[in-house]
mmCIF file of C-alpha atoms in Angstrom:
data_model
loop_
_atom_site.group_PDB
_atom_site.id
_atom_site.type_symbol
_atom_site.label_atom_id
_atom_site.label_comp_id
_atom_site.label_asym_id
_atom_site.label_seq_id
_atom_site.Cartn_x
_atom_site.Cartn_y
_atom_site.Cartn_z
ATOM 1 C CA UNK A 294 43.761 85.220 28.968
ATOM 2 C CA UNK A 295 46.907 85.486 30.231
ATOM 3 C CA UNK A 296 46.717 85.628 34.072
ATOM 4 C CA UNK A 297 47.189 89.262 35.967
ATOM 5 C CA UNK A 298 50.566 88.148 37.580
ATOM 6 C CA UNK A 299 51.400 91.187 40.534
ATOM 7 C CA UNK A 300 54.471 93.006 40.708
ATOM 8 C CA UNK A 301 57.110 91.332 43.293
ATOM 9 C CA UNK A 302 57.185 93.200 46.882
ATOM 10 C CA UNK A 303 60.036 93.678 48.557
ATOM 11 C CA UNK A 304 59.991 94.991 52.155
ATOM 12 C CA UNK A 305 63.212 96.063 54.565
ATOM 13 C CA UNK A 306 64.920 92.949 56.199
ATOM 14 C CA UNK A 307 63.282 91.899 59.273
ATOM 15 C CA UNK A 308 64.779 89.998 62.188
ATOM 16 C CA UNK A 309 63.720 87.220 61.867
ATOM 17 C CA UNK A 310 64.972 86.504 57.753
ATOM 18 C CA UNK A 311 67.958 86.718 59.871
ATOM 19 C CA UNK A 312 70.116 89.804 57.294
ATOM 20 C CA UNK A 313 70.577 92.356 60.469
ATOM 21 C CA UNK A 314 68.359 94.551 63.088
ATOM 22 C CA UNK A 315 66.573 98.069 62.840
ATOM 23 C CA UNK A 316 68.840 100.086 62.820
ATOM 24 C CA UNK A 317 66.927 101.982 65.594
ATOM 25 C CA UNK A 318 66.825 98.272 68.082
ATOM 26 C CA UNK A 319 70.393 99.263 68.012
ATOM 27 C CA UNK A 320 70.838 103.280 68.357
ATOM 28 C CA UNK A 321 67.916 102.453 71.376
ATOM 29 C CA UNK A 322 70.316 99.544 72.794
ATOM 30 C CA UNK A 323 73.177 101.210 72.615
ATOM 31 C CA UNK A 324 71.691 104.261 74.288
ATOM 32 C CA UNK A 325 70.863 102.463 76.987
ATOM 33 C CA UNK A 326 74.145 100.870 77.514
ATOM 34 C CA UNK A 327 75.538 104.009 77.735
ATOM 35 C CA UNK A 328 73.258 105.875 80.054
ATOM 36 C CA UNK A 329 73.267 103.175 82.625
ATOM 37 C CA UNK A 330 77.266 103.138 82.558
ATOM 38 C CA UNK A 331 77.504 106.728 82.801
ATOM 39 C CA UNK A 332 74.458 106.478 85.704
ATOM 40 C CA UNK A 333 77.645 104.428 88.001
ATOM 41 C CA UNK A 334 80.405 105.993 86.746
ATOM 42 C CA UNK A 335 79.040 108.788 88.330
ATOM 43 C CA UNK A 336 77.682 107.444 91.634
ATOM 44 C CA UNK A 337 81.132 105.764 92.149
ATOM 45 C CA UNK A 338 82.233 109.217 91.897
ATOM 46 C CA UNK A 339 80.314 111.145 94.095
ATOM 47 C CA UNK A 340 80.834 107.938 96.963
ATOM 48 C CA UNK A 341 85.154 108.113 96.647
ATOM 49 C CA UNK A 342 84.640 112.952 96.906
ATOM 50 C CA UNK A 343 82.655 111.443 100.620
ATOM 51 C CA UNK A 344 83.637 110.915 103.846
ATOM 52 C CA UNK A 345 82.195 107.699 105.689
ATOM 53 C CA UNK A 346 80.072 108.527 108.960
ATOM 54 C CA UNK A 347 82.487 106.817 111.785
ATOM 55 C CA UNK A 348 82.183 105.610 115.340
ATOM 56 C CA UNK A 349 83.903 108.267 117.763
ATOM 57 C CA UNK A 350 86.419 105.991 119.949
ATOM 58 C CA UNK A 351 85.267 106.752 122.665
ATOM 59 C CA UNK A 352 81.396 107.069 123.009
ATOM 60 C CA UNK A 353 80.738 104.625 120.232
ATOM 61 C CA UNK A 354 78.514 107.367 118.447
ATOM 62 C CA UNK A 355 78.376 108.285 114.802
ATOM 63 C CA UNK A 356 80.391 110.575 113.919
ATOM 64 C CA UNK A 357 78.645 113.298 110.727
ATOM 65 C CA UNK A 358 81.568 113.576 108.104
ATOM 66 C CA UNK A 359 82.023 117.268 108.660
ATOM 67 C CA UNK A 360 82.285 117.405 112.200
ATOM 68 C CA UNK A 361 85.379 117.932 113.718
ATOM 69 C CA UNK A 362 85.755 116.297 116.909
ATOM 70 C CA UNK A 363 81.876 114.068 118.407
ATOM 71 C CA UNK A 364 79.549 116.136 119.417
ATOM 72 C CA UNK A 365 78.070 114.096 121.642
ATOM 73 C CA UNK A 366 81.167 113.644 123.679
ATOM 74 C CA UNK A 367 84.102 116.351 122.563
ATOM 75 C CA UNK A 368 86.426 113.629 121.859
ATOM 76 C CA UNK A 369 88.318 114.327 118.362
ATOM 77 C CA UNK A 370 88.354 112.844 114.856
ATOM 78 C CA UNK A 371 90.269 110.323 114.488
ATOM 79 C CA UNK A 372 91.660 109.284 118.100
ATOM 80 C CA UNK A 373 92.180 105.526 118.406
ATOM 81 C CA UNK A 374 90.634 103.214 121.192
ATOM 82 C CA UNK A 375 93.357 102.665 123.986
ATOM 83 C CA UNK A 376 93.014 99.609 125.291
ATOM 84 C CA UNK A 377 95.422 97.118 127.829
ATOM 85 C CA UNK A 378 96.292 93.550 126.246
ATOM 86 C CA UNK A 379 96.942 91.279 128.191
ATOM 87 C CA UNK A 380 99.862 89.270 127.872
ATOM 88 C CA UNK A 381 100.414 87.153 131.237
ATOM 89 C CA UNK A 382 98.674 86.680 134.901
ATOM 90 C CA UNK A 383 95.423 86.302 135.354
ATOM 91 C CA UNK A 384 94.046 88.392 132.674
ATOM 92 C CA UNK A 385 95.722 86.028 129.853
ATOM 93 C CA UNK A 386 93.758 86.921 127.007
ATOM 94 C CA UNK A 387 92.032 89.872 128.016
ATOM 95 C CA UNK A 388 91.532 92.826 126.580
ATOM 96 C CA UNK A 389 91.067 95.699 128.883
ATOM 97 C CA UNK A 390 89.316 99.313 126.955
ATOM 98 C CA UNK A 391 90.641 103.122 128.988
ATOM 99 C CA UNK A 392 87.610 104.628 127.560
ATOM 100 C CA UNK A 393 87.553 106.558 130.879
ATOM 101 C CA UNK A 394 89.598 109.137 132.652
ATOM 102 C CA UNK A 395 91.288 108.060 135.159
ATOM 103 C CA UNK A 396 91.639 103.739 134.274
ATOM 104 C CA UNK A 397 92.835 101.669 138.547
ATOM 105 C CA UNK A 398 95.047 98.726 138.064
ATOM 106 C CA UNK A 399 95.047 97.216 142.129
ATOM 107 C CA UNK A 400 93.892 94.051 143.510
ATOM 108 C CA UNK A 401 91.472 96.644 145.724
ATOM 109 C CA UNK A 402 87.794 95.466 144.619
ATOM 110 C CA UNK A 403 86.691 98.843 143.896
ATOM 111 C CA UNK A 404 89.908 99.628 140.775
ATOM 112 C CA UNK A 405 88.881 99.592 137.230
ATOM 113 C CA UNK A 406 91.274 96.874 136.648
ATOM 114 C CA UNK A 407 91.542 94.331 139.254
ATOM 115 C CA UNK A 408 94.040 92.147 139.613
ATOM 116 C CA UNK A 409 94.507 88.778 141.542
ATOM 117 C CA UNK A 410 97.915 88.212 142.224
ATOM 118 C CA UNK A 411 100.108 88.679 144.866
ATOM 119 C CA UNK A 412 101.562 91.294 143.802
ATOM 120 C CA UNK A 413 100.039 93.758 143.065
ATOM 121 C CA UNK A 414 99.174 97.213 145.761
ATOM 122 C CA UNK A 415 95.271 97.244 146.308
ATOM 123 C CA UNK A 416 96.307 101.461 144.348
ATOM 124 C CA UNK A 417 98.584 99.880 142.368
ATOM 125 C CA UNK A 418 98.732 102.735 139.878
ATOM 126 C CA UNK A 419 96.394 104.749 137.281
ATOM 127 C CA UNK A 420 96.577 105.382 133.322
ATOM 128 C CA UNK A 421 94.497 109.164 133.242
ATOM 129 C CA UNK A 422 93.713 110.209 129.627
ATOM 130 C CA UNK A 423 94.741 113.752 128.140
ATOM 131 C CA UNK A 424 92.799 114.349 125.480
ATOM 132 C CA UNK A 425 93.555 111.257 123.748
ATOM 133 C CA UNK A 426 97.430 110.656 124.598
ATOM 134 C CA UNK A 427 97.716 107.529 127.854
ATOM 135 C CA UNK A 428 99.747 108.759 130.885
ATOM 136 C CA UNK A 429 100.742 105.248 133.488
ATOM 137 C CA UNK A 430 101.685 106.883 137.407
ATOM 138 C CA UNK A 431 102.411 104.759 140.484
ATOM 139 C CA UNK A 432 99.933 104.561 142.827
ATOM 140 C CA UNK A 433 102.648 104.323 145.361
ATOM 141 C CA UNK A 434 103.027 100.717 145.309
ATOM 142 C CA UNK A 435 104.982 98.779 147.231
ATOM 143 C CA UNK A 436 105.892 96.437 144.098
ATOM 144 C CA UNK A 437 106.669 98.553 141.228
ATOM 145 C CA UNK A 438 105.081 99.735 138.318
ATOM 146 C CA UNK A 439 107.641 98.491 135.008
ATOM 147 C CA UNK A 440 107.542 99.773 131.718
ATOM 148 C CA UNK A 441 109.556 98.050 128.611
ATOM 149 C CA UNK A 442 111.519 96.614 131.370
ATOM 150 C CA UNK A 443 111.842 99.755 133.396
ATOM 151 C CA UNK A 444 110.785 100.726 136.733
ATOM 152 C CA UNK A 445 108.830 104.206 135.280
ATOM 153 C CA UNK A 446 107.139 106.853 138.380
ATOM 154 C CA UNK A 447 105.436 107.980 135.993
ATOM 155 C CA UNK A 448 105.505 107.367 131.666
ATOM 156 C CA UNK A 449 103.754 108.687 128.592
ATOM 157 C CA UNK A 450 103.054 105.913 127.506
ATOM 158 C CA UNK A 451 103.150 104.546 123.609
ATOM 159 C CA UNK A 452 102.077 101.844 121.100
ATOM 160 C CA UNK A 453 103.333 98.762 121.774
ATOM 161 C CA UNK A 454 104.491 99.230 125.578
ATOM 162 C CA UNK A 455 104.678 96.386 127.634
ATOM 163 C CA UNK A 456 103.641 97.462 131.077
ATOM 164 C CA UNK A 457 104.617 95.021 134.094
ATOM 165 C CA UNK A 458 102.090 94.732 137.821
ATOM 166 C CA UNK A 459 103.295 92.476 140.016
ATOM 167 C CA UNK A 460 103.430 88.836 137.242
ATOM 168 C CA UNK A 461 100.746 90.898 134.889
ATOM 169 C CA UNK A 462 102.404 91.877 131.625
ATOM 170 C CA UNK A 463 100.471 93.496 128.796
ATOM 171 C CA UNK A 464 100.358 95.732 126.181
ATOM 172 C CA UNK A 465 99.084 98.935 125.726
ATOM 173 C CA UNK A 466 97.722 99.021 122.324
ATOM 174 C CA UNK A 467 96.578 102.917 121.336
#
């Protein structure tokens, strides 16, 4: 008697056979990649269009993007922090922020900026902040105040102006 042979059964290709991946795995991987890429693009678009919080130049507290001015100190949005950068004299290398409404410069101990310089009067000059613009005034000093080499009694300061009081020179950073 001849033994009965069972017919050969073929099965679909499997990963182990090296013929490829099943179609459902390929579709799943492509779908996950498309979803992740779409999410990243959407997040980047949302972030790009949204204004960020920024600190107030006057008081340093955080301002929300839709505030036209600081709700704490009322400084307008976009106000730059003004400062004096000392380039000669006893305070060389230092920077002083002009964060108050009036900054006084003189040799008197109560001045906002005290200069130990023989050519500086006790109450030499003042810088007044008026809504983000700065005005320098000589307060009746003996030796005067110079802006960009010119003796002045009063002057609206502009970015980069060089102020000389006694032997001290400072640059206005607005």
